Coordinates of C-alpha atoms in Angstrom, one line a residue:
M1 CA 5.1 176.9 158.2
T2 CA 6.9 174.3 160.5
T3 CA 5.7 171.4 158.3
T4 CA 6.8 173.2 155.1
T5 CA 10.2 173.9 156.6
A6 CA 10.6 170.3 157.8
T7 CA 9.7 169.0 154.4
T8 CA 12.1 171.3 152.7
A9 CA 14.9 170.2 155.1
R10 CA 14.2 166.5 154.4
T11 CA 14.2 167.2 150.6
G12 CA 17.5 169.1 150.9
S13 CA 19.0 166.3 152.9
A14 CA 17.8 163.6 150.5
L15 CA 19.2 165.6 147.6
G16 CA 22.6 165.9 149.2
Q17 CA 22.8 162.2 150.0
L18 CA 21.6 161.2 146.6
T19 CA 24.0 163.5 144.8
A20 CA 26.9 162.0 146.8
I21 CA 25.8 158.5 145.9
E22 CA 25.3 159.4 142.2
L23 CA 28.7 161.2 142.0
R24 CA 30.5 158.1 143.3
R25 CA 28.7 155.9 140.8
Y26 CA 29.4 158.1 137.9
A27 CA 33.0 158.6 138.9
K28 CA 33.4 154.8 138.7
H29 CA 31.5 154.4 135.4
P30 CA 33.8 152.8 132.7
L31 CA 32.6 155.2 130.0
F32 CA 33.4 158.2 132.2
L33 CA 36.8 156.9 133.0
I34 CA 37.5 156.2 129.3
G35 CA 36.5 159.8 128.5
V36 CA 38.8 161.2 131.2
L37 CA 41.7 159.0 130.1
L38 CA 41.3 160.0 126.5
T39 CA 41.1 163.7 127.4
V40 CA 44.2 163.6 129.5
A41 CA 46.1 161.5 127.0
T42 CA 45.5 164.0 124.2
S43 CA 46.5 166.9 126.5
V44 CA 50.0 165.7 127.3
G45 CA 52.7 167.5 125.3
R46 CA 52.4 170.0 122.5
P47 CA 49.1 170.1 120.6
D48 CA 48.7 170.4 116.9
A49 CA 51.2 173.0 115.6
E50 CA 48.7 174.7 113.2
T51 CA 45.5 174.6 115.2
S52 CA 46.6 174.2 118.9
G53 CA 43.9 173.0 121.2
F54 CA 41.2 173.3 118.6
F55 CA 42.5 170.1 117.0
N56 CA 41.8 168.3 120.3
A57 CA 38.3 169.7 121.1
I58 CA 36.6 166.7 119.6
V59 CA 38.1 164.5 122.4
P60 CA 36.4 165.9 125.4
A61 CA 33.2 166.5 123.3
A62 CA 33.1 162.8 122.4
G63 CA 34.7 161.3 125.4
L64 CA 32.9 163.3 128.1
G65 CA 29.9 164.4 126.1
V66 CA 28.8 161.6 123.8
L67 CA 30.0 158.8 126.0
G68 CA 28.6 160.8 129.0
L69 CA 25.2 160.7 127.3
V70 CA 25.3 156.9 127.2
A71 CA 26.7 156.6 130.7
M72 CA 24.2 159.0 132.3
A73 CA 21.2 157.4 130.6
A74 CA 22.3 154.0 132.0
Q75 CA 22.8 155.6 135.4
T76 CA 19.3 157.2 135.2
R77 CA 17.7 153.8 134.5
K78 CA 19.6 152.2 137.3
A79 CA 18.5 155.0 139.7
T80 CA 14.9 154.5 138.7
R81 CA 15.1 150.8 139.4
L82 CA 16.7 151.4 142.8
N83 CA 14.1 154.0 143.7
R84 CA 11.2 151.7 142.9
A85 CA 12.8 149.0 145.0
A86 CA 13.2 151.3 148.0
G87 CA 9.7 150.5 149.4
V88 CA 6.5 152.4 150.0
T89 CA 8.2 155.8 150.5
P90 CA 10.7 156.2 147.6
V91 CA 12.4 159.5 147.0
P92 CA 10.4 161.7 144.6
E93 CA 11.6 161.3 141.0
R94 CA 12.3 165.1 140.8
V95 CA 14.8 164.9 143.7
Q96 CA 16.5 162.0 142.0
T97 CA 16.6 163.9 138.7
A98 CA 18.1 166.9 140.5
A99 CA 20.8 164.7 142.0
L100 CA 21.7 163.3 138.6
A101 CA 21.8 166.8 137.1
L102 CA 24.2 167.9 139.8
T103 CA 26.3 164.8 139.1
A104 CA 26.8 166.1 135.5
L105 CA 28.9 168.8 137.0
L106 CA 31.7 166.2 137.4
P107 CA 32.3 165.7 133.7
F108 CA 31.8 169.5 133.2
T109 CA 34.6 170.2 135.7
V110 CA 36.9 167.9 133.7
G111 CA 35.8 169.7 130.5
L112 CA 36.6 173.1 132.1
L113 CA 40.0 171.8 133.1
W114 CA 40.6 170.9 129.4
V115 CA 39.5 174.4 128.4
A116 CA 42.1 175.9 130.8
W117 CA 44.8 173.6 129.3
A118 CA 43.8 174.5 125.8
M119 CA 44.0 178.2 126.6
W120 CA 47.4 177.7 128.2
A121 CA 48.6 175.7 125.3
Q122 CA 47.5 178.4 122.9
H123 CA 49.8 180.9 124.6
R124 CA 52.6 178.4 125.3
W125 CA 52.8 177.3 121.7
P126 CA 51.3 180.0 119.5
V127 CA 50.0 179.0 116.1
P128 CA 51.9 180.3 113.0
D129 CA 50.6 183.1 111.0
N130 CA 49.0 180.7 108.5
G131 CA 47.5 178.7 111.3
F132 CA 44.1 178.8 113.1
P133 CA 42.7 180.8 114.7
F134 CA 43.9 184.1 113.2
A135 CA 42.9 187.7 113.4
P136 CA 40.3 189.1 114.1
A137 CA 39.8 186.2 116.5
G138 CA 41.3 187.1 119.9
D139 CA 41.5 185.5 123.3
G140 CA 37.8 186.1 124.1
W141 CA 36.8 184.5 120.8
T142 CA 39.1 181.6 121.5
F143 CA 37.9 181.0 125.0
A144 CA 34.2 181.1 124.0
A145 CA 34.8 178.6 121.2
L146 CA 36.8 176.3 123.3
L147 CA 34.3 176.6 126.2
G148 CA 31.5 175.5 123.9
E149 CA 33.3 172.8 122.0
G150 CA 35.1 171.2 124.9
G151 CA 33.5 172.5 128.1
L152 CA 29.8 172.8 127.7
S153 CA 29.7 169.7 125.5
A154 CA 30.9 167.7 128.5
L155 CA 27.9 169.1 130.5
G156 CA 25.3 168.9 127.8
G157 CA 25.9 165.3 126.8
P158 CA 25.3 163.8 130.3
L159 CA 22.2 166.1 130.8
L160 CA 20.8 164.9 127.6
G161 CA 21.5 161.4 128.9
I162 CA 19.2 162.0 131.8
V163 CA 16.4 163.0 129.4
A164 CA 17.0 159.9 127.4
G165 CA 17.0 157.8 130.5
R166 CA 13.7 159.2 131.6
Y167 CA 11.8 159.2 128.3
L168 CA 13.5 156.4 126.5
P169 CA 14.4 153.9 129.2
Q170 CA 14.7 150.9 126.9
R171 CA 18.2 149.4 126.7
G172 CA 20.0 150.4 123.6
T173 CA 18.2 153.6 122.9
A174 CA 20.8 155.9 124.4
P175 CA 23.6 154.7 122.0
I176 CA 21.2 155.2 119.1
V177 CA 20.5 158.8 120.3
A178 CA 24.3 159.3 120.6
V179 CA 24.9 158.0 117.1
L180 CA 22.2 160.1 115.5
L181 CA 23.4 163.2 117.4
V182 CA 27.0 162.6 116.0
A183 CA 25.7 162.0 112.5
V184 CA 23.7 165.2 112.4
S185 CA 26.5 167.2 114.0
I186 CA 29.0 166.0 111.3
V187 CA 26.8 167.6 108.6
F188 CA 26.8 171.0 110.5
Q189 CA 30.6 171.4 111.0
G190 CA 31.0 174.1 108.4
I191 CA 32.2 171.8 105.6
F192 CA 29.1 172.6 103.6
E193 CA 29.0 176.3 102.8
P194 CA 25.2 176.7 102.6
L195 CA 24.9 175.4 106.2
R196 CA 27.6 177.6 107.8
T197 CA 25.3 180.3 109.1
I198 CA 22.8 177.9 110.7
R199 CA 25.4 175.4 112.0
V200 CA 25.3 177.0 115.4
V201 CA 21.9 175.3 116.1
M202 CA 24.0 172.2 116.9
P203 CA 25.4 171.5 120.4
F204 CA 28.8 170.9 118.8
T205 CA 30.3 172.7 115.8
Y206 CA 33.6 173.9 114.6
W207 CA 34.5 177.6 114.2
G208 CA 37.1 177.1 111.4
G209 CA 40.2 175.2 110.6
P210 CA 41.8 173.6 107.5
I211 CA 38.6 173.6 105.5
G212 CA 40.4 174.8 102.4
V213 CA 39.8 176.8 99.3
E214 CA 40.2 176.1 95.6
G215 CA 43.8 175.4 94.9
D216 CA 44.7 175.0 98.6
D217 CA 42.6 172.3 100.3
M218 CA 44.3 172.9 103.7
R219 CA 43.9 176.7 103.8
M220 CA 42.7 177.9 107.2
L221 CA 39.2 179.4 107.4
L222 CA 37.5 181.4 110.1
L223 CA 33.8 180.8 110.1
S224 CA 31.1 183.4 110.7
G225 CA 29.1 183.9 113.8
S226 CA 29.7 184.6 117.5
P227 CA 31.1 181.8 119.7
G228 CA 30.3 183.9 122.8
W229 CA 26.6 183.9 122.0
W230 CA 26.8 180.2 120.9
A231 CA 28.2 179.3 124.4
A232 CA 25.3 181.2 125.9
Y233 CA 22.9 179.3 123.7
L234 CA 24.5 176.0 124.8
C235 CA 23.9 177.1 128.4
C236 CA 20.2 177.5 127.6
L237 CA 20.1 174.1 126.0
C238 CA 21.6 172.6 129.2
G239 CA 19.0 174.3 131.3
L240 CA 16.2 173.1 129.0
A241 CA 17.6 169.5 129.3
V242 CA 17.2 169.8 133.1
V243 CA 13.7 171.2 132.8
A244 CA 12.7 168.4 130.4
A245 CA 14.1 165.7 132.7
L246 CA 12.3 167.2 135.7
W247 CA 9.0 167.5 133.7
H248 CA 8.9 163.7 133.5
D249 CA 7.7 163.7 137.1
P250 CA 4.1 165.0 137.2
G251 CA 4.8 166.3 140.7
A252 CA 7.4 168.7 139.4
R253 CA 5.2 170.4 136.8
T254 CA 4.7 173.5 138.8
P255 CA 4.1 177.0 137.5
A256 CA 7.7 177.9 138.4
L257 CA 9.1 175.1 136.2
R258 CA 6.8 176.1 133.3
L259 CA 8.0 179.7 133.6
A260 CA 11.6 178.5 133.7
G261 CA 11.1 176.3 130.6
G262 CA 9.4 179.1 128.7
A263 CA 12.1 181.6 129.6
L264 CA 14.8 179.2 128.5
V265 CA 13.1 178.6 125.2
V266 CA 12.9 182.3 124.5
A267 CA 16.5 182.8 125.6
A268 CA 17.7 179.9 123.5
V269 CA 16.1 181.3 120.4
V270 CA 17.5 184.8 121.0
T271 CA 21.0 183.6 121.7
C272 CA 21.0 181.2 118.8
L273 CA 20.0 184.0 116.4
L274 CA 22.7 186.3 117.9
A275 CA 25.3 183.5 117.5
M276 CA 24.3 183.3 113.8
F277 CA 24.1 187.0 112.9
T278 CA 26.6 188.7 115.2
G279 CA 30.4 188.4 115.5
I280 CA 32.3 187.7 112.3
G281 CA 30.0 188.5 109.4
H282 CA 31.3 186.1 106.8
T283 CA 33.8 183.3 106.3
L284 CA 37.4 184.7 106.4
V285 CA 40.2 183.1 104.6
N286 CA 43.7 183.2 106.1
P287 CA 45.7 185.3 103.6
L288 CA 48.7 183.0 104.0
P289 CA 48.6 179.6 102.2
S290 CA 49.0 176.4 104.1
G291 CA 52.6 175.1 104.4
A292 CA 53.9 178.7 104.0

């Protein structure tokens, strides 16, 4: 018992020290700083008059999420090299991975601050009746959609970067993963009507906007599904990314990790299906034309 307690204490101490080191490194990473600056710059002043903060959601998603994927993959590779150079008693990879996962809370915090700003802006400068979002979308719907688009994307991108850094450590692979992720996400934005129901399988998607209808190509649409369940689904994906990153270390492949991974897979499937088939049942068209 004493040996186990001492080992746990050493592991906890190492995790705390590593997390502090990785946090400092990530906070100084040029890609993270660029993402923060872009997010702040687009949050100064009044947002888009017709879509409020929803027009800006792509900025934290790309700046903190996509760039965060590349930054965290690079940091994971660097941490691996430093760990191997530490000598005959390096820190276990699973502890290092846990420290990197905790570091992802830094961009997530910035993303949450953006969500708070977007919610404030939505009330400070309400959209017009022909804008987006419109009824039946209320504050809860708005918060969940913004949380997924601008908050959880800032967490999921860096966590995916850890996975990429573990399994694809070659230089240049993380940017390729980021580009492919963006390319696939563009297809699932609700522009193509047959894909609107299943678009929620993606870690980033829109919930409406000036998609247009025949005769009015800027008419606001409200897309089907439940952004609340989608946000829950994204949380499951983030958890699965942590499990996948930890799984790279054979010493971490315990029954508890297997159980956690299995439970998250089931939860991800259930929440994704709920995001597809609950909430708003079909695409809604704003009854007022654009420019009215």
